[in-house]
Structures are given as structure tokens and as C-alpha cells.
């Protein structure tokens, strides 16, 4: 018995440690993504960005193209034409051609599968991540929310190049804010919309049934209300005779 209590306590402490470190890792203030999962057009644009800019390195191996076609209302022909590589089949999962070992050798770290990244990191983190790439003094890409990230800023042509304004914080040089040193193809507002589209798609990827779950949820709650009212009426009817 005592042993069990000890194990339970240890697990609680471990859990607190895990959530504590998650908070510490994201101590940069996060922007609000304001993602609307019902905005199918945004998810469609995000899917396109994902295929064009991310799938050379990342897979989404829990998602199949034909599910994508159905959920995003695209139809299989459109998906085949715009979102699939030539040798992929409609029933395939969104796999990347690069082997993890190559990724590690080329980039220093294997790019993780992104199927569940929105569940693990949250949409605000992702949104801030894509707004927070900058070029550091050494001339390489860095990121405020994922310091020393091995991922290059793949959307730099759209956003442009940001450089940091560094201030001393307790004797430590810290990035205070980022400034756009070289504008990109999009205005900052348009780039934020682009990132929101991408994050909307990543949110969908993390839970493809989310929309369905929410829609069913409303009917379940309505049913419960109607059921509660009828049961109450029935109870009142029965107890009238008892009284
Ligand atoms: C050149 C290869 C490459 C491309 C292209 C690329 N990434 Fe990455 N990405 C990486 C690598 C490598 C990491 C691991 C970074 C690290 O942990 O230091 C990473 C990390 C990430 C992470 C952080 C995962 C985590 O939780 O730590 C996210 C999110 C991400 N990428 C999303 C994207 C998206 C979305 C795109 C397309 C817009 C993209 N990446 C394009 C290589 C790439």
C-alpha cells in the first residue's frame, strides 16, 4: 500500500516537472493565433503551403491524401493535381522522401513528423514560431521561441529577413524584439495571414475529427437538455400519484 502511494507521489512530481519544463521552454511571450478551425478555405491554403514548403523535410504520416480530399472539400482530382507528388497514390499517407538519418546528417537534427505538432505545441506557439525567425550575428537562422533551431526559415522569401534588437538582461544578451531588415514578397499583415492559414492546417492535422466532434457535441448537449426536461416532467407525473 505504502509503496503504491510512493509511486503515485513520484508520478505526480514527474508530471509537474514535465509541465514545468514545457512552460520554461516557451518563456518567450506568445502571440495569439486566432485560428478558426471552421475556416475551410484557410485550411486549404494551409495544406498547399504545407506541401510546397514543408514536405521536403517533414512528413504527416497519420494523414492520408484521400481523407484530406474529403475533409477539406477538395475532391480527389484537385488533391492529386495540386497537393501530391507524382509517384504518390491517393490512399497514401503524407510521407516525406527524406530518410531521418539524412535529415540528421544534413540539418543536425531529423525533422519531426508534424501530424501532432499542433497538439503538442499549441497553435499560439506555432504561430509565434513562424513569426520569430531571424538572422543572427553569425548570419545563420535562429528563432526566438525555439533558440538555435536546426530548421532554416523556409518562408523567408515571403516574410523577408528579420534581425534582432539585443539588450542586456541580468548581464545576458537577450533578444528584445525583431526588426524587418529586408522586406519580403508579402507585407507583414499578409505574412501573418499566411502563417494563420498554415497553422489552421496544422491544427486540422492534429485532430482531423475536430469539426465533426464539435458539431456532434452541440446535438449531444441539446439532446441532454431535452432528455432532462422530459425526465423531470415524467418524475413530476409519477410523484403526483405518490403524494
Ligand atoms: C530544410 C528542412 C525543413 C523544412 C523545409 C521545414 N522544416 Fe520544420 N524543422 C526542420 C528541422 C531540422 C527541425 C528540428 C528543429 C530543432 O528541433 O532544432 C524542424 C522543426 C520544426 C518544428 C518544431 C517541432 C517541435 O515541436 O520542436 C515545427 C513546428 C516545424 N518544423 C514546422 C515546419 C513547417 C510548418 C514547415 C513548412 C512551412 C517546415 N517546418 C519546413 C526542418 C525543416
Short mmCIF file of C-alpha atoms and ligand atoms in Angstrom, two decimals:
data_model
loop_
_atom_site.label_atom_id
_atom_site.label_comp_id
_atom_site.label_asym_id
_atom_site.label_seq_id
_atom_site.Cartn_x
_atom_site.Cartn_y
_atom_site.Cartn_z
CA UNK A 1 0.00 0.00 0.00
CA UNK A 2 2.70 2.43 1.08
CA UNK A 3 4.68 1.53 -2.00
CA UNK A 4 1.70 2.39 -4.19
CA UNK A 5 1.30 5.76 -2.52
CA UNK A 6 5.00 6.42 -3.09
CA UNK A 7 4.72 5.52 -6.78
CA UNK A 8 1.72 7.81 -7.14
CA UNK A 9 3.57 10.68 -5.48
CA UNK A 10 6.61 10.15 -7.70
CA UNK A 11 4.44 10.19 -10.84
CA UNK A 12 2.80 13.42 -9.70
CA UNK A 13 6.18 15.04 -9.12
CA UNK A 14 7.40 13.80 -12.53
CA UNK A 15 4.26 15.17 -14.21
CA UNK A 16 4.73 18.55 -12.54
CA UNK A 17 8.34 18.52 -13.75
CA UNK A 18 7.27 17.81 -17.33
CA UNK A 19 4.66 20.56 -17.46
CA UNK A 20 7.07 22.93 -15.68
CA UNK A 21 9.76 22.41 -18.30
CA UNK A 22 7.19 22.88 -21.09
CA UNK A 23 6.38 26.29 -19.66
CA UNK A 24 10.05 27.17 -19.21
CA UNK A 25 10.81 26.26 -22.83
CA UNK A 26 8.18 28.66 -24.07
CA UNK A 27 9.00 31.61 -21.84
CA UNK A 28 9.01 34.00 -24.80
CA UNK A 29 5.60 35.73 -24.89
CA UNK A 30 3.36 34.00 -27.43
CA UNK A 31 1.17 35.78 -29.97
CA UNK A 32 -2.46 34.74 -30.34
CA UNK A 33 -3.01 32.64 -33.43
CA UNK A 34 -6.81 33.23 -33.51
CA UNK A 35 -7.21 30.13 -35.64
CA UNK A 36 -10.73 29.35 -36.80
CA UNK A 37 -10.96 25.63 -37.48
CA UNK A 38 -14.26 26.14 -39.35
CA UNK A 39 -12.46 28.27 -41.95
CA UNK A 40 -12.03 25.54 -44.56
CA UNK A 41 -10.61 27.96 -47.14
CA UNK A 42 -7.77 28.81 -44.72
CA UNK A 43 -7.08 25.10 -44.10
CA UNK A 44 -6.99 24.52 -47.89
CA UNK A 45 -4.47 27.32 -48.38
CA UNK A 46 -2.50 25.94 -45.43
CA UNK A 47 -2.44 22.47 -46.99
CA UNK A 48 -0.94 23.94 -50.12
CA UNK A 49 1.73 25.81 -48.15
CA UNK A 50 2.46 22.64 -46.22
CA UNK A 51 3.00 20.57 -49.35
CA UNK A 52 5.10 23.24 -51.07
CA UNK A 53 7.24 24.42 -48.17
CA UNK A 54 7.37 21.69 -45.54
CA UNK A 55 7.09 18.23 -47.03
CA UNK A 56 10.61 18.23 -48.42
CA UNK A 57 11.66 17.68 -44.81
CA UNK A 58 8.60 16.86 -42.69
CA UNK A 59 6.04 14.08 -43.03
CA UNK A 60 2.49 13.96 -41.69
CA UNK A 61 2.31 10.21 -41.59
CA UNK A 62 -1.03 9.98 -39.77
CA UNK A 63 -2.84 11.70 -42.62
CA UNK A 64 -3.94 10.15 -45.90
CA UNK A 65 -4.45 12.20 -49.05
CA UNK A 66 -7.97 10.85 -49.60
CA UNK A 67 -9.02 11.87 -46.10
CA UNK A 68 -7.62 15.34 -46.81
CA UNK A 69 -9.64 15.46 -50.02
CA UNK A 70 -12.84 14.61 -48.17
CA UNK A 71 -12.39 16.71 -45.03
CA UNK A 72 -11.27 19.88 -46.80
CA UNK A 73 -13.92 19.52 -49.50
CA UNK A 74 -11.32 19.45 -52.27
CA UNK A 75 -12.15 16.27 -54.15
CA UNK A 76 -9.58 13.67 -55.11
CA UNK A 77 -8.76 15.18 -58.51
CA UNK A 78 -7.79 18.56 -57.06
CA UNK A 79 -5.70 16.90 -54.38
CA UNK A 80 -3.95 14.72 -56.96
CA UNK A 81 -3.24 17.72 -59.15
CA UNK A 82 -2.10 20.25 -56.54
CA UNK A 83 -1.10 18.50 -53.34
CA UNK A 84 0.52 15.21 -54.32
CA UNK A 85 3.90 14.32 -55.68
CA UNK A 86 3.87 12.44 -58.96
CA UNK A 87 4.58 8.99 -57.54
CA UNK A 88 2.16 9.17 -54.58
CA UNK A 89 -1.19 7.36 -54.54
CA UNK A 90 -4.44 8.84 -53.21
CA UNK A 91 -4.60 6.30 -50.38
CA UNK A 92 -1.03 7.00 -49.24
CA UNK A 93 -0.08 8.82 -46.06
CA UNK A 94 1.75 12.16 -46.37
CA UNK A 95 5.25 10.69 -46.22
CA UNK A 96 8.46 12.53 -46.89
CA UNK A 97 11.11 11.15 -49.22
CA UNK A 98 13.99 12.12 -46.94
CA UNK A 99 15.28 9.46 -44.58
CA UNK A 100 15.57 10.54 -40.92
CA UNK A 101 19.29 9.67 -40.92
CA UNK A 102 19.87 12.01 -43.88
CA UNK A 103 17.92 14.75 -42.17
CA UNK A 104 20.12 14.39 -39.15
CA UNK A 105 23.29 14.44 -41.22
CA UNK A 106 22.24 17.47 -43.29
CA UNK A 107 20.45 19.58 -40.70
CA UNK A 108 21.90 18.36 -37.40
CA UNK A 109 18.52 17.03 -36.34
CA UNK A 110 15.91 14.85 -38.02
CA UNK A 111 12.82 16.96 -38.86
CA UNK A 112 9.97 15.59 -36.69
CA UNK A 113 6.68 14.29 -38.09
CA UNK A 114 4.18 17.14 -37.92
CA UNK A 115 0.93 15.17 -37.57
CA UNK A 116 0.55 16.00 -33.90
CA UNK A 117 2.64 19.13 -33.60
CA UNK A 118 -0.41 21.36 -33.02
CA UNK A 119 -1.48 19.08 -30.15
CA UNK A 120 2.00 19.08 -28.63
CA UNK A 121 2.86 22.75 -29.02
CA UNK A 122 -0.48 24.54 -29.36
CA UNK A 123 -1.48 26.92 -32.15
CA UNK A 124 -0.17 30.07 -30.42
CA UNK A 125 3.30 28.55 -30.16
CA UNK A 126 3.29 27.54 -33.84
CA UNK A 127 2.02 30.93 -34.96
CA UNK A 128 4.70 32.74 -32.94
CA UNK A 129 7.36 30.27 -34.14
CA UNK A 130 6.78 31.16 -37.80
CA UNK A 131 6.86 34.90 -36.98
CA UNK A 132 10.03 34.62 -34.89
CA UNK A 133 12.77 33.52 -37.27
CA UNK A 134 15.67 35.94 -37.50
CA UNK A 135 19.18 36.10 -38.87
CA UNK A 136 21.74 36.18 -36.06
CA UNK A 137 25.17 37.82 -35.95
CA UNK A 138 26.77 34.69 -37.40
CA UNK A 139 24.46 35.03 -40.41
CA UNK A 140 22.55 31.83 -39.68
CA UNK A 141 18.84 31.38 -38.98
CA UNK A 142 17.71 31.39 -35.41
CA UNK A 143 14.34 31.52 -33.68
CA UNK A 144 13.11 33.28 -30.56
CA UNK A 145 10.71 30.55 -29.37
CA UNK A 146 12.99 27.65 -30.37
CA UNK A 147 16.51 29.02 -29.79
CA UNK A 148 19.17 27.51 -32.04
CA UNK A 149 16.55 25.64 -34.07
CA UNK A 150 18.07 23.41 -36.74
CA UNK A 151 15.24 24.38 -39.09
CA UNK A 152 16.02 27.13 -41.60
CA UNK A 153 13.43 29.89 -42.16
CA UNK A 154 11.73 28.27 -45.13
CA UNK A 155 9.23 31.12 -45.57
CA UNK A 156 11.85 33.88 -45.64
CA UNK A 157 11.08 34.89 -49.20
CA UNK A 158 7.51 35.66 -48.11
CA UNK A 159 8.32 37.34 -44.80
CA UNK A 160 11.69 38.89 -45.56
CA UNK A 161 14.64 38.87 -43.16
CA UNK A 162 14.32 39.92 -39.53
CA UNK A 163 17.23 40.99 -37.36
CA UNK A 164 17.26 41.10 -33.56
CA UNK A 165 17.48 44.11 -31.28
CA UNK A 166 19.65 42.80 -28.43
CA UNK A 167 19.58 44.21 -24.89
CA UNK A 168 21.39 43.09 -21.73
CA UNK A 169 19.14 41.30 -19.22
CA UNK A 170 20.88 40.42 -15.95
CA UNK A 171 24.18 40.53 -17.83
CA UNK A 172 22.82 38.17 -20.50
CA UNK A 173 22.34 39.42 -24.06
CA UNK A 174 18.63 38.87 -24.83
CA UNK A 175 16.58 39.40 -27.96
CA UNK A 176 14.22 42.25 -27.10
CA UNK A 177 12.36 42.39 -30.40
CA UNK A 178 12.83 41.66 -34.09
CA UNK A 179 13.03 44.22 -36.87
CA UNK A 180 12.38 43.63 -40.53
CA UNK A 181 15.79 44.33 -42.10
CA UNK A 182 14.81 43.27 -45.60
CA UNK A 183 11.15 43.15 -46.68
CA UNK A 184 9.82 40.01 -48.31
CA UNK A 185 7.25 39.38 -51.02
CA UNK A 186 4.39 39.84 -48.55
CA UNK A 187 3.55 42.75 -46.25
CA UNK A 188 3.80 41.90 -42.51
CA UNK A 189 -0.04 41.72 -42.34
CA UNK A 190 -0.26 39.38 -45.34
CA UNK A 191 2.50 37.22 -43.92
CA UNK A 192 0.58 36.90 -40.64
CA UNK A 193 -2.43 35.70 -42.62
CA UNK A 194 -0.24 33.18 -44.46
CA UNK A 195 1.05 31.85 -41.15
CA UNK A 196 -2.50 31.70 -39.77
CA UNK A 197 -3.52 29.58 -42.81
CA UNK A 198 -0.58 27.25 -42.21
CA UNK A 199 -1.39 26.91 -38.50
CA UNK A 200 -5.08 26.30 -39.30
CA UNK A 201 -3.97 23.36 -41.43
CA UNK A 202 -1.63 22.08 -38.70
CA UNK A 203 -4.50 22.32 -36.18
CA UNK A 204 -6.72 20.30 -38.54
CA UNK A 205 -3.88 17.78 -38.97
CA UNK A 206 -3.62 17.36 -35.20
CA UNK A 207 -7.27 16.38 -34.90
CA UNK A 208 -8.99 15.76 -38.24
CA UNK A 209 -12.27 14.93 -36.50
CA UNK A 210 -12.36 18.17 -34.50
CA UNK A 211 -15.07 19.81 -36.60
CA UNK A 212 -17.21 16.69 -36.55
CA UNK A 213 -16.68 16.34 -32.80
CA UNK A 214 -17.79 19.91 -32.18
CA UNK A 215 -20.84 19.58 -34.43
CA UNK A 216 -21.89 16.31 -32.79
CA UNK A 217 -21.20 17.87 -29.38
CA UNK A 218 -23.87 20.54 -29.90
CA UNK A 219 -26.50 17.89 -30.71
CA UNK A 220 -25.46 15.79 -27.71
CA UNK A 221 -25.89 18.77 -25.39
CA UNK A 222 -29.26 19.62 -26.95
CA UNK A 223 -30.35 16.01 -26.50
CA UNK A 224 -29.29 16.07 -22.85
CA UNK A 225 -31.32 19.24 -22.22
CA UNK A 226 -34.45 17.79 -23.86
CA UNK A 227 -33.91 14.48 -22.04
CA UNK A 228 -33.52 16.25 -18.69
CA UNK A 229 -36.74 18.23 -19.24
CA UNK A 230 -38.75 15.15 -20.22
CA UNK A 231 -37.37 13.10 -17.31
CA UNK A 232 -38.28 15.90 -14.94
CA UNK A 233 -41.80 16.05 -16.37
CA UNK A 234 -42.07 12.28 -16.03
CA UNK A 235 -40.83 12.39 -12.45
CA UNK A 236 -43.38 15.08 -11.60
CA UNK A 237 -46.11 12.93 -13.19
CA UNK A 238 -45.16 9.79 -11.15
CA UNK A 239 -44.77 11.59 -7.85
CA UNK A 240 -48.14 13.33 -8.18
CA UNK A 241 -49.81 9.93 -7.54
CA UNK A 242 -47.46 9.12 -4.62
CA UNK A 243 -48.19 12.43 -2.90
C1 LIG B 1 15.05 22.04 -44.66
C2 LIG B 1 14.21 21.13 -43.93
C3 LIG B 1 12.96 21.71 -43.27
C4 LIG B 1 11.90 22.31 -43.88
C5 LIG B 1 11.70 22.58 -45.36
C6 LIG B 1 10.95 22.61 -42.83
N1 LIG B 1 11.43 22.21 -41.62
FE1 LIG B 1 10.48 22.30 -39.85
N2 LIG B 1 12.08 21.52 -38.90
C7 LIG B 1 13.22 21.06 -39.52
C8 LIG B 1 14.15 20.58 -38.51
C9 LIG B 1 15.54 20.00 -38.76
C10 LIG B 1 13.52 20.75 -37.26
C11 LIG B 1 14.06 20.43 -35.88
C12 LIG B 1 14.48 21.74 -35.25
C13 LIG B 1 15.07 21.60 -33.89
O1 LIG B 1 14.46 20.95 -33.02
O2 LIG B 1 16.17 22.17 -33.68
C14 LIG B 1 12.21 21.36 -37.54
C15 LIG B 1 11.30 21.69 -36.58
C16 LIG B 1 10.01 22.11 -36.85
C17 LIG B 1 9.01 22.38 -35.83
C18 LIG B 1 9.22 22.30 -34.34
C19 LIG B 1 8.83 20.97 -33.83
C20 LIG B 1 8.94 20.97 -32.34
O3 LIG B 1 7.90 20.83 -31.71
O4 LIG B 1 10.06 21.13 -31.83
C21 LIG B 1 7.87 22.75 -36.48
C22 LIG B 1 6.53 23.09 -35.87
C23 LIG B 1 8.17 22.73 -37.88
N3 LIG B 1 9.46 22.34 -38.08
C24 LIG B 1 7.26 23.06 -38.87
C25 LIG B 1 7.59 23.23 -40.21
C26 LIG B 1 6.67 23.71 -41.20
C27 LIG B 1 5.20 24.01 -40.97
C28 LIG B 1 7.36 23.81 -42.36
C29 LIG B 1 6.86 24.36 -43.68
C30 LIG B 1 6.42 25.73 -43.68
C31 LIG B 1 8.71 23.33 -42.10
N4 LIG B 1 8.81 23.01 -40.78
C32 LIG B 1 9.72 23.22 -43.06
C33 LIG B 1 13.49 21.07 -40.88
C34 LIG B 1 12.67 21.63 -41.84
#
